[in-house]
mmCIF file of C-alpha atoms in Angstrom:
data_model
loop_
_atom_site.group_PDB
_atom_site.id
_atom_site.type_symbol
_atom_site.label_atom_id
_atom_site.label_comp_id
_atom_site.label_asym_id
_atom_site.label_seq_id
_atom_site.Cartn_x
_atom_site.Cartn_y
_atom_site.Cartn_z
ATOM 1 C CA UNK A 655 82.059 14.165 44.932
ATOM 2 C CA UNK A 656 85.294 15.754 44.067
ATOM 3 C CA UNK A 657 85.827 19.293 46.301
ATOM 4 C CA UNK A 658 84.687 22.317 45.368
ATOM 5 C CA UNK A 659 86.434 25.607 45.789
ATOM 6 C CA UNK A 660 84.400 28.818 45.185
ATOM 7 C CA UNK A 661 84.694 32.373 46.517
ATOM 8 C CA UNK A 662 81.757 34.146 49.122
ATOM 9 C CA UNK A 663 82.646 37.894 49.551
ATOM 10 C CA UNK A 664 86.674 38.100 49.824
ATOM 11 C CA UNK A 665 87.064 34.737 51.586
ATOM 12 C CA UNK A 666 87.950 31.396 49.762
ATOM 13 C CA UNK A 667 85.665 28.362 51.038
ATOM 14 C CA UNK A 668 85.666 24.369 50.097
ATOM 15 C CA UNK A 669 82.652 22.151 49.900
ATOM 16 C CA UNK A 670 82.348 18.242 49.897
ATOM 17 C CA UNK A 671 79.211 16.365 49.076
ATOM 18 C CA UNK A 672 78.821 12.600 50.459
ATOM 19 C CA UNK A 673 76.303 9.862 50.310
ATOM 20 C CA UNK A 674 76.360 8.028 53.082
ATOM 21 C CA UNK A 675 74.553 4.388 54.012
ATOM 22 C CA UNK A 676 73.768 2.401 56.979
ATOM 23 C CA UNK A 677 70.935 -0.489 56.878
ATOM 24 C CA UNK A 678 68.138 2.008 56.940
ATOM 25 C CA UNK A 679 69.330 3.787 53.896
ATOM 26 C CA UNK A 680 70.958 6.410 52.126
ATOM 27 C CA UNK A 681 71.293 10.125 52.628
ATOM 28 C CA UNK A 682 73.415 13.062 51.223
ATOM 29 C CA UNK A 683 75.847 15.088 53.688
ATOM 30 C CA UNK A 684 77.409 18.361 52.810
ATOM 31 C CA UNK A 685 80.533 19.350 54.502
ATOM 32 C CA UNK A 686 82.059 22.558 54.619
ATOM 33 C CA UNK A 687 85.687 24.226 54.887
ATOM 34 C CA UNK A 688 87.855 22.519 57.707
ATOM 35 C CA UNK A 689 85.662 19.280 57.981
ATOM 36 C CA UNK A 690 86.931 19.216 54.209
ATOM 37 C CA UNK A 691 90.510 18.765 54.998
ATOM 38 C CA UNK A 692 90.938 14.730 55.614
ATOM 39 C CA UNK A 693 88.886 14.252 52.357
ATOM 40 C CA UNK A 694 91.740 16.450 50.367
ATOM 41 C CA UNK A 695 94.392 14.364 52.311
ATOM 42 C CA UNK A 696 92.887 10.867 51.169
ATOM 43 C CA UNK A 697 92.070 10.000 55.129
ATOM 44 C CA UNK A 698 88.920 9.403 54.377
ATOM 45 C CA UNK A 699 86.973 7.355 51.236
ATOM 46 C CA UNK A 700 85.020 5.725 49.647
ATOM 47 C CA UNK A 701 84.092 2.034 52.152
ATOM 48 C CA UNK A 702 85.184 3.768 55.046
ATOM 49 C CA UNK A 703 82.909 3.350 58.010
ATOM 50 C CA UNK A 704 82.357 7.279 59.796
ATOM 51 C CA UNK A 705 81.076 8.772 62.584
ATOM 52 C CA UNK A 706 79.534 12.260 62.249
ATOM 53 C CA UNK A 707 78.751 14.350 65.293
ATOM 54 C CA UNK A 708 76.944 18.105 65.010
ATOM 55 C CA UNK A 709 74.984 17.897 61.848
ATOM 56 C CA UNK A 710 72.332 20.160 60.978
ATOM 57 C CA UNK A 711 69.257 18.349 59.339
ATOM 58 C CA UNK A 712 67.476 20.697 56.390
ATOM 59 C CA UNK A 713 65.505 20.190 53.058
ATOM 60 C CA UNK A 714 67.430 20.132 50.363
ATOM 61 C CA UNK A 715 66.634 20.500 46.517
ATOM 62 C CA UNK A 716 66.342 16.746 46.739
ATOM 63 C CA UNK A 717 64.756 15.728 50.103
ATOM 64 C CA UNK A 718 66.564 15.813 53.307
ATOM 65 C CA UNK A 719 69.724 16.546 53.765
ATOM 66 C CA UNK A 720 72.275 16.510 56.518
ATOM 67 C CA UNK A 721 74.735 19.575 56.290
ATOM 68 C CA UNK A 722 78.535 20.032 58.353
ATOM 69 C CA UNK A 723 78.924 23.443 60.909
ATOM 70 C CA UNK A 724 81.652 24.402 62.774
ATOM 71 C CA UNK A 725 80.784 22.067 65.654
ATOM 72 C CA UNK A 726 80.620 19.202 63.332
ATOM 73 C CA UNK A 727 82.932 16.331 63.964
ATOM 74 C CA UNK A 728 83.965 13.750 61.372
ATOM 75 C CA UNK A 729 85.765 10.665 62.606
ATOM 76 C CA UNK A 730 87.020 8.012 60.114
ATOM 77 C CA UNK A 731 86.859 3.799 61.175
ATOM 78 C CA UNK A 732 86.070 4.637 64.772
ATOM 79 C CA UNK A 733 86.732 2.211 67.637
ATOM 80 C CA UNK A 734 84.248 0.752 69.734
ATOM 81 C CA UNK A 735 81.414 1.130 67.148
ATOM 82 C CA UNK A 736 79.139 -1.677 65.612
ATOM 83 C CA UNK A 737 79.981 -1.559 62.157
ATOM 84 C CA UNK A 738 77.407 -2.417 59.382
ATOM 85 C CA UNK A 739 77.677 -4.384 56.249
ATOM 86 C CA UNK A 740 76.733 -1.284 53.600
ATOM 87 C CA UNK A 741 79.713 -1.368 51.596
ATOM 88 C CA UNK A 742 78.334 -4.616 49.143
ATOM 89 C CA UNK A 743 76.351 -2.855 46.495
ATOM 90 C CA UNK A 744 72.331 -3.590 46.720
ATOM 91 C CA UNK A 745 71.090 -2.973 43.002
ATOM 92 C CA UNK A 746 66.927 -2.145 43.075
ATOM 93 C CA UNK A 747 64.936 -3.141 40.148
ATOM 94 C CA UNK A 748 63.324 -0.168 38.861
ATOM 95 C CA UNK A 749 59.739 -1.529 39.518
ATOM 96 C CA UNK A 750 60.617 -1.006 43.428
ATOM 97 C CA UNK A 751 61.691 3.085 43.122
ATOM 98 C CA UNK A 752 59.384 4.818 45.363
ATOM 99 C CA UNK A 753 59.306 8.689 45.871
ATOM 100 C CA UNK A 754 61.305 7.931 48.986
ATOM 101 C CA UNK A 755 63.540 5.685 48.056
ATOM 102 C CA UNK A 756 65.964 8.909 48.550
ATOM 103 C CA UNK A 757 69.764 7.687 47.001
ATOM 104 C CA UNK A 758 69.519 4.540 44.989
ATOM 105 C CA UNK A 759 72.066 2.207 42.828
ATOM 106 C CA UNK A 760 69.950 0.793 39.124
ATOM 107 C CA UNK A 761 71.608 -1.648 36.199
ATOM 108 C CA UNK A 762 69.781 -1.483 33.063
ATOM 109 C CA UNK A 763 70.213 -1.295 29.438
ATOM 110 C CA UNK A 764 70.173 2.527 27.549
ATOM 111 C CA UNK A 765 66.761 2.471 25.662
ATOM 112 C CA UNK A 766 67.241 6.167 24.331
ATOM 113 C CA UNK A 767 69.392 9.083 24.296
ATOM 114 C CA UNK A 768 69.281 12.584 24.515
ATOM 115 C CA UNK A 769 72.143 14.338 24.551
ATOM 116 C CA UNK A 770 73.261 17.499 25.752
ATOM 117 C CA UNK A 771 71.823 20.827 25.163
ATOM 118 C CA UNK A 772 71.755 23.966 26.419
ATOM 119 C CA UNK A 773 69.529 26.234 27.869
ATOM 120 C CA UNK A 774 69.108 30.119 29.810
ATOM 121 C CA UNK A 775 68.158 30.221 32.716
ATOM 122 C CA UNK A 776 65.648 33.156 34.238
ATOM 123 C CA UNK A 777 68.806 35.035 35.696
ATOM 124 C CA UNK A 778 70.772 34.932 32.289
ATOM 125 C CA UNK A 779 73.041 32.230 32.844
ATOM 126 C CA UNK A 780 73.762 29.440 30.969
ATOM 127 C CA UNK A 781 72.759 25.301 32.028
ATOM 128 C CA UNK A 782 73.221 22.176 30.483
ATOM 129 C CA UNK A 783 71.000 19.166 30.382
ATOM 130 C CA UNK A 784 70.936 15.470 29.482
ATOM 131 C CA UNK A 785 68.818 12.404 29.566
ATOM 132 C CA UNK A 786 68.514 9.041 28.683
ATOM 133 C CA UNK A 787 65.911 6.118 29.328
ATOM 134 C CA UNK A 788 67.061 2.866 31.421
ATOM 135 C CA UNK A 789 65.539 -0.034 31.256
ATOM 136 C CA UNK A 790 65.614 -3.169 33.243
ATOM 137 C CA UNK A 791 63.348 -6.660 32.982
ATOM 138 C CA UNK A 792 60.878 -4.625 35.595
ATOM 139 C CA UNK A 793 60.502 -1.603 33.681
ATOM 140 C CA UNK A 794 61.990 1.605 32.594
ATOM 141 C CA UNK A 795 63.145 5.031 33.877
ATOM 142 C CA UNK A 796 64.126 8.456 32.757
ATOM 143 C CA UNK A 797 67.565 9.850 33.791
ATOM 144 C CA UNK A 798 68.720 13.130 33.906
ATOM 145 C CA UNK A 799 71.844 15.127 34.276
ATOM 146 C CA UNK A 800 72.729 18.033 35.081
ATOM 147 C CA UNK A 801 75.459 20.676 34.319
ATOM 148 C CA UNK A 802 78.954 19.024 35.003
ATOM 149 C CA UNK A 803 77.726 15.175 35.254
ATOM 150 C CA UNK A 804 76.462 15.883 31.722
ATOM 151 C CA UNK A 805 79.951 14.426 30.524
ATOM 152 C CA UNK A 806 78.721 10.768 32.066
ATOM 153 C CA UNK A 807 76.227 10.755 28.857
ATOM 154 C CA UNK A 808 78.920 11.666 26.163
ATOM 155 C CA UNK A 809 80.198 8.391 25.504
ATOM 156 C CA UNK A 810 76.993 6.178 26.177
ATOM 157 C CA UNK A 811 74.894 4.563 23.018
ATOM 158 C CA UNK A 812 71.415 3.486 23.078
ATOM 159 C CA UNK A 813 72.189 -0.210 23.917
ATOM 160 C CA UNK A 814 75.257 0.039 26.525
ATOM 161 C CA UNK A 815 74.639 -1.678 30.015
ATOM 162 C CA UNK A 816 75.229 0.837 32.749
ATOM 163 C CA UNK A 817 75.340 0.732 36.528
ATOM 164 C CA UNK A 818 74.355 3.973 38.247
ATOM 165 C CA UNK A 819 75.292 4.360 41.827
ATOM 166 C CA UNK A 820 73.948 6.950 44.621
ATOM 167 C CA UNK A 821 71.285 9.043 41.953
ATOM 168 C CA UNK A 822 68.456 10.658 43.632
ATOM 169 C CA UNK A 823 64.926 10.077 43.183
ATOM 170 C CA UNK A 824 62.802 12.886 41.815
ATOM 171 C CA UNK A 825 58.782 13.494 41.053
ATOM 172 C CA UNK A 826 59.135 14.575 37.320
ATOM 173 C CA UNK A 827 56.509 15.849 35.048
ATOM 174 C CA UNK A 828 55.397 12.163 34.223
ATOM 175 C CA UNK A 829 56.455 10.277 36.894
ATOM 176 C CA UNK A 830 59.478 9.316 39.263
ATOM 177 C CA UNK A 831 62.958 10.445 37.469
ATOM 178 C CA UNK A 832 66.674 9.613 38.777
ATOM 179 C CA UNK A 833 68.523 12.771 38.616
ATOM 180 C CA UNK A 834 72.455 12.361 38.841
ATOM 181 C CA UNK A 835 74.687 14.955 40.652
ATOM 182 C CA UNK A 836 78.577 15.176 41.454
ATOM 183 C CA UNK A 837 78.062 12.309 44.185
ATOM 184 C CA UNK A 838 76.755 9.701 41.176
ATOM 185 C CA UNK A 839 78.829 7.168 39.640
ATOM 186 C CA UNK A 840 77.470 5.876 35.950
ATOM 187 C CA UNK A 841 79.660 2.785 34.689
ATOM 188 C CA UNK A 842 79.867 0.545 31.687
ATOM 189 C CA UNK A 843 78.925 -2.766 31.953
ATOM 190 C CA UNK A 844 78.159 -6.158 29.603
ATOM 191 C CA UNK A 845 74.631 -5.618 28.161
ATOM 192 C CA UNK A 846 73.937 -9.156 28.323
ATOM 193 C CA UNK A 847 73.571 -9.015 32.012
ATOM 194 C CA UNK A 848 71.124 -6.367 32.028
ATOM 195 C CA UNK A 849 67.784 -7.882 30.864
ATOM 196 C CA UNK A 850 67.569 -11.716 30.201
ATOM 197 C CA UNK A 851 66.764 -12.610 26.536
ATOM 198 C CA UNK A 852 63.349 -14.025 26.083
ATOM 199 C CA UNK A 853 61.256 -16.032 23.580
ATOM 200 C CA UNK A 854 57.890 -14.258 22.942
ATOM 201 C CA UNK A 855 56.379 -17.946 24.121
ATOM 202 C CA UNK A 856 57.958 -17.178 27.356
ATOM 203 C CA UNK A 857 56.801 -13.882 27.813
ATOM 204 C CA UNK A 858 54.060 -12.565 30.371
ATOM 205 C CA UNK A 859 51.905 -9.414 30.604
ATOM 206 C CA UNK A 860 53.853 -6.710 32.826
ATOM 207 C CA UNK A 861 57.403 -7.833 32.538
ATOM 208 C CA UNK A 862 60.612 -5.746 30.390
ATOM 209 C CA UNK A 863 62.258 -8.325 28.253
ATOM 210 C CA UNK A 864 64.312 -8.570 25.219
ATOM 211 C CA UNK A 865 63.667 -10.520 22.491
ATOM 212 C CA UNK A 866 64.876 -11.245 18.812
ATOM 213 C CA UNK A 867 62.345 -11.128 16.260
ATOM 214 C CA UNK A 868 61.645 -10.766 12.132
ATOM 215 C CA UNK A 869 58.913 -8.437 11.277
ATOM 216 C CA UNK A 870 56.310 -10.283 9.547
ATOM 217 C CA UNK A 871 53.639 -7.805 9.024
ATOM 218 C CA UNK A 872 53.459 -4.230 8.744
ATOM 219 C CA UNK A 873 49.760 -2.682 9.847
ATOM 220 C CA UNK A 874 49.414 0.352 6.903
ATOM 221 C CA UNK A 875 48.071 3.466 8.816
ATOM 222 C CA UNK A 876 48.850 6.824 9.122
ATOM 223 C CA UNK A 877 51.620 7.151 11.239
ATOM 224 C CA UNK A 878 51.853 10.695 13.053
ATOM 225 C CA UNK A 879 49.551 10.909 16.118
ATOM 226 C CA UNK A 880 48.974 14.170 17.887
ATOM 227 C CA UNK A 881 49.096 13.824 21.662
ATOM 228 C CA UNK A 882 48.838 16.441 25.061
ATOM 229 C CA UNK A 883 51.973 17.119 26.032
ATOM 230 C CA UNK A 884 50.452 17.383 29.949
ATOM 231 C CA UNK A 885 48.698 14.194 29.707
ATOM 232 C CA UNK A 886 49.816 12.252 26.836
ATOM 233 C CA UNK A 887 47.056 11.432 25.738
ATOM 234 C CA UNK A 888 45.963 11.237 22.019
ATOM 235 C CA UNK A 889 43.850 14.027 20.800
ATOM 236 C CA UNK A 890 40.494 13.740 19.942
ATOM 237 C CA UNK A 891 37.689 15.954 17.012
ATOM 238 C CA UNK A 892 35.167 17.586 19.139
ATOM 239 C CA UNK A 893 32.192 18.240 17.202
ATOM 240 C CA UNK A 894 32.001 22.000 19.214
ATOM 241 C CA UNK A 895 35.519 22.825 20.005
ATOM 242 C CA UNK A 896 38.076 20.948 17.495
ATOM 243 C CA UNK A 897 40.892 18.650 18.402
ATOM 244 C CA UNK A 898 41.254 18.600 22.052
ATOM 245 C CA UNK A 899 42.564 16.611 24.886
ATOM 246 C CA UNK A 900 40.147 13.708 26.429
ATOM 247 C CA UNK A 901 41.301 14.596 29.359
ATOM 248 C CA UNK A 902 41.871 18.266 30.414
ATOM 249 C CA UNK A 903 40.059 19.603 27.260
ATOM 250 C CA UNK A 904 43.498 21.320 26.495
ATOM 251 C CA UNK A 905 44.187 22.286 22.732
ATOM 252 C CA UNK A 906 48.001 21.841 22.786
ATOM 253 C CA UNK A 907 49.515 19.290 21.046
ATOM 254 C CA UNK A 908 52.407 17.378 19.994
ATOM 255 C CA UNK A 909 53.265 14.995 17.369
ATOM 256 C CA UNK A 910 54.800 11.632 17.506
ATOM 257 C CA UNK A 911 55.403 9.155 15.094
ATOM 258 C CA UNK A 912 53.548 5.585 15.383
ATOM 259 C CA UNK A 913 53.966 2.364 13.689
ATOM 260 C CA UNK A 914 52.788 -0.955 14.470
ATOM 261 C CA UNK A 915 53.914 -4.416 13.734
ATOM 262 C CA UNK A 916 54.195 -8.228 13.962
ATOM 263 C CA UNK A 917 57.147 -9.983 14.870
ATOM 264 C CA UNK A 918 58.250 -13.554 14.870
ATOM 265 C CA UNK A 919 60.881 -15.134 16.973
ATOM 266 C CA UNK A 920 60.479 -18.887 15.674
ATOM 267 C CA UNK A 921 58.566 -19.737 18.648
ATOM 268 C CA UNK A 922 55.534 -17.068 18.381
ATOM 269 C CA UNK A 923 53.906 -13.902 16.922
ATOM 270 C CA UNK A 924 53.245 -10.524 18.688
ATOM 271 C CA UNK A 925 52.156 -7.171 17.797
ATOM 272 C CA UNK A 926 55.215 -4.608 18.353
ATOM 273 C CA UNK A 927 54.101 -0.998 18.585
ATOM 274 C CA UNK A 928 57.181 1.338 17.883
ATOM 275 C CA UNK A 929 57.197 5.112 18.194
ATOM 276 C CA UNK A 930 59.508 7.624 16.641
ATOM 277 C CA UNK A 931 63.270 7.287 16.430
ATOM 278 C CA UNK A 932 62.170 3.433 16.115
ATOM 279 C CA UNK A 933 60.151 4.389 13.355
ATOM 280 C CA UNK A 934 62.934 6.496 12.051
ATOM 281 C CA UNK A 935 65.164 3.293 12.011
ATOM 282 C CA UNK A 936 62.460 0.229 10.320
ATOM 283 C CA UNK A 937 61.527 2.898 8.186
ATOM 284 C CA UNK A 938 65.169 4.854 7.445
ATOM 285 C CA UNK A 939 63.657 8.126 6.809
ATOM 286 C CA UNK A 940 63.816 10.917 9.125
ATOM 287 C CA UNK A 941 61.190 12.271 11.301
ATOM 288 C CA UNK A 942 60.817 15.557 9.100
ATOM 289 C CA UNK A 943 60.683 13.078 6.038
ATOM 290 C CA UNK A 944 57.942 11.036 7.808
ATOM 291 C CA UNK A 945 55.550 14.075 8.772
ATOM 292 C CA UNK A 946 56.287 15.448 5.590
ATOM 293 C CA UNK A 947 54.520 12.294 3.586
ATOM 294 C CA UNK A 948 52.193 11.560 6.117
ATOM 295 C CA UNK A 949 49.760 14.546 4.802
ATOM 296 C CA UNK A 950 49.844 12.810 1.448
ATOM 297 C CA UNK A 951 46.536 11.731 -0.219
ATOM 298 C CA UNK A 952 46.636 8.572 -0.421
ATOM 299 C CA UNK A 953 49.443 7.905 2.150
ATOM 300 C CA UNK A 954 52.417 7.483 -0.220
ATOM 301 C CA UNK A 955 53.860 3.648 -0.775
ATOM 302 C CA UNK A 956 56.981 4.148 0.061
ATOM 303 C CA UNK A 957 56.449 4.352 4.196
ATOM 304 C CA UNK A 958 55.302 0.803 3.945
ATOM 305 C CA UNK A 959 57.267 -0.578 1.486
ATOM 306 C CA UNK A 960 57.266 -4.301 2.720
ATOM 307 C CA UNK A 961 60.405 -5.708 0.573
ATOM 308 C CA UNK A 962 62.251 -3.013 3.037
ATOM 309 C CA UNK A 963 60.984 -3.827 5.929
ATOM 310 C CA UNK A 964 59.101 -7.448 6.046
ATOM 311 C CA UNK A 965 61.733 -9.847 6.986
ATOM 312 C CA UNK A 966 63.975 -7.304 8.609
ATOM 313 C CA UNK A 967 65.229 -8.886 11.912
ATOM 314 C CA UNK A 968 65.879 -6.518 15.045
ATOM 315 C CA UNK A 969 66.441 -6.895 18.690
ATOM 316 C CA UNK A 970 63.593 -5.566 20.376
ATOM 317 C CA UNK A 971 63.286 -3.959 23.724
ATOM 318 C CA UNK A 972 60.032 -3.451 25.520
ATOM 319 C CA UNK A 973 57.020 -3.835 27.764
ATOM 320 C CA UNK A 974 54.758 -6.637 27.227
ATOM 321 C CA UNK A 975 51.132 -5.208 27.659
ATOM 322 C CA UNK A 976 47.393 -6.478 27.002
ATOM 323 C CA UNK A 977 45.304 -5.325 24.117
ATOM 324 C CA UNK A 978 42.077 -6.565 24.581
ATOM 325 C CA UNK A 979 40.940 -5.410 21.516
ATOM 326 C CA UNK A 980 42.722 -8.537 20.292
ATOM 327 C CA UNK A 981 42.799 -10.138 23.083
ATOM 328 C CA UNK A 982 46.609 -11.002 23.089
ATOM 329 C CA UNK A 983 49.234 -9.716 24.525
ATOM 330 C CA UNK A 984 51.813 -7.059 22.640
ATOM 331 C CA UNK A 985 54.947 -5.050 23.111
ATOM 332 C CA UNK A 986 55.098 -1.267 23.684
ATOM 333 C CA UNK A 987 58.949 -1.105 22.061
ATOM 334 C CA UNK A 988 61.285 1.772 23.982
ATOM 335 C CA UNK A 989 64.424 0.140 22.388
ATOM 336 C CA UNK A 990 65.531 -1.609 19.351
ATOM 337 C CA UNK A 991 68.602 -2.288 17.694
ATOM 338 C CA UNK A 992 69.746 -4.006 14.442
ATOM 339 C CA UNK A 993 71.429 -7.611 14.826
ATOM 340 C CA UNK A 994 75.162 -7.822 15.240
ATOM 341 C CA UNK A 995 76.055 -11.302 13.419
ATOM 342 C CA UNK A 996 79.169 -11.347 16.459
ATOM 343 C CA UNK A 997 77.368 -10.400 19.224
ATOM 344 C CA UNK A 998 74.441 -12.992 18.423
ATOM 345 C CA UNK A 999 77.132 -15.882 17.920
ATOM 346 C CA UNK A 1000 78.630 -14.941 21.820
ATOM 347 C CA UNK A 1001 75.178 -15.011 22.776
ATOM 348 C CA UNK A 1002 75.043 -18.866 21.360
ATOM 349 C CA UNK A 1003 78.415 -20.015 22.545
ATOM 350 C CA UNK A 1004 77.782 -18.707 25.487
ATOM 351 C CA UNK A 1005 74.434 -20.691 26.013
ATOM 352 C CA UNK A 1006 76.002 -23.442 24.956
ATOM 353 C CA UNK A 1007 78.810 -23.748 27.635
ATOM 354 C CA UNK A 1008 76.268 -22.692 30.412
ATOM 355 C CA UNK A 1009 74.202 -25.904 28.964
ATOM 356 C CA UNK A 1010 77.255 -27.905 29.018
#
């Protein structure tokens, strides 16, 4: 990260934050004051191989840490040291994060943004907060930032190929989050090489792919579902107590938009199940406009209109999952984007000289 200057009592102090890597793995080290110095200098960087001497292990917000005293010792491309081979990035699909996979370095495609907001925190001071979803042919993952590294997400569109280098892995409220701080890197890179472009006749249960499809058929139901926030699951009419949660009998609820369809690629059919800015886009109405006409009696025309929609071609995003109430296997869609004429006709040329 870049150093940090802040003030304790009357005296003027200087922080650093590293990730460093050897063939075990990754870990953060925060140095302090004079072990600062030959950072501010340009001494030491980014590749170069280090020796650290004195440092105090603790538990950090994050996991464990390693944090610089004033008996720590930093040396820079020591001498008669076995160096190791760390420098050579070593990308992990997103299937393989584990809880303690500690620092890690993803590529994946944007599948949704949120952008920044703000929030107060208990002690009256003001936060910021971002997130967006990445996904990779393995799966997807929510990524969050905090505060400063907030300006990463600012010029990034649902879409973009990014590689993120040295975010932390977190437990989050629905499952294993990256979380970028000051030591990240997040950097722009072709799309294409992302997540390989599939034919649905290619396509297995469990895998991410991308795929270019028409929708064919639109299934006419209701569209806003009511779901636990804690368990996201969809709620359910108790005879005795109402709409309630399956699971932890909770009445809380929130809604989400659903809609499910049937693309065609020219080589097969599959069901596509989108949910709400994805509805927001086949439909183009907003998600206010959407819950608004849902309570209509009968469900008004116009959310299923199939000269808008049927025959509408989209790139498609997903996960391809089993429904065995039709025994075939379908797409839970996290991103989706309209067909750019230019970027299709690279995607051809480009197939073409490979095939060449």
């Amino acid at each position: 990260s870049d150093v940090r200057t802040f003030l304790r009592g009357d005296s003027k102090r200087k922080v650093i934050n590293l990730i460093v890597a050897d063939d075990t793995g990754k870990i953060r080290i925060s140095l302090w004051n004079l072990t600062v110095d030959a950072f501010e200098r340009g001494e030491i960087g980014v590749g170069d191989y280090v020796l650290c001497t004195n440092l105090l292990v603790k538990e950090g917000v994050s996991g464990v840490e390693l944090t610089g005293g004033f008996q720590t010792r930093f040396f820079s491309n020591p001498s008669g040291y076995d160096t190791i081979d760390v420098v050579e990035k070593n990308f992990v699909k997103i299937s393989d994060i584990e809880k303690e996979s500690g620092f890690v370095d993803v590529v994946g495609k944007i599948a949704n943004v949120d952008y920044i907001r703000e929030f107060e925190r208990a002690d009256g001071t003001k936060g910021k907060v971002a997130s967006l979803r990445l996904l990779d042919d393995t799966g997807t993952i929510r990524v969050v930032f905090w505060n400063e590294t907030t300006k990463y997400v600012e010029n990034l569109e649902v879409g973009d190929g990014i590689r993120i280098e040295n975010a932390k892995v977190n437990q989050g409220r629905f499952g294993l989050e990256l979380h970028a701080d000051s030591s990240s890197k997040i950097l722009k890179i072709d799309r294409e090489n992302t997540i390989k472009r599939m034919f649905l006749s290619e396509v297995k249960e469990g895998e991410y792919v991308v795929v270019r499809g028409a929708i064919v058929k639109v299934y006419e139901k209701r569209p806003v579902m009511k779901m636990c926030p804690k368990c996201r699951r969809r709620m359910i009419v108790d005879v005795a107590k109402g709409e309630v949660c399956p699971e932890c009998d909770g009445k809380e609820f929130i809604e989400r938009v659903i809609m499910s369809v049937i693309i065609d690629d020219g080589t097969d059919t599959m069901i596509a199940t989108l949910f709400d800015k994805h509805v927001e886009r086949v439909l183009g109405l907003s998600m206010e406009e959407i819950k608004e006409m849902s309570v209509d009696e009968p469900l008004s025309p116009i959310f299923y209109a199939n000269e808008n929609i049927v025959g509408k071609e989209f790139i498609f995003g997903g996960r391809i999952t089993y429904d065995e109430f039709t025994e075939r296997e379908q797409m839970i869609v996290s991103w989706l984007e309209e067909v750019d004429p230019r970027e299709e006709t690279k995607i051809i040329l480009d197939n073409l000289e490979a095939n060449v």
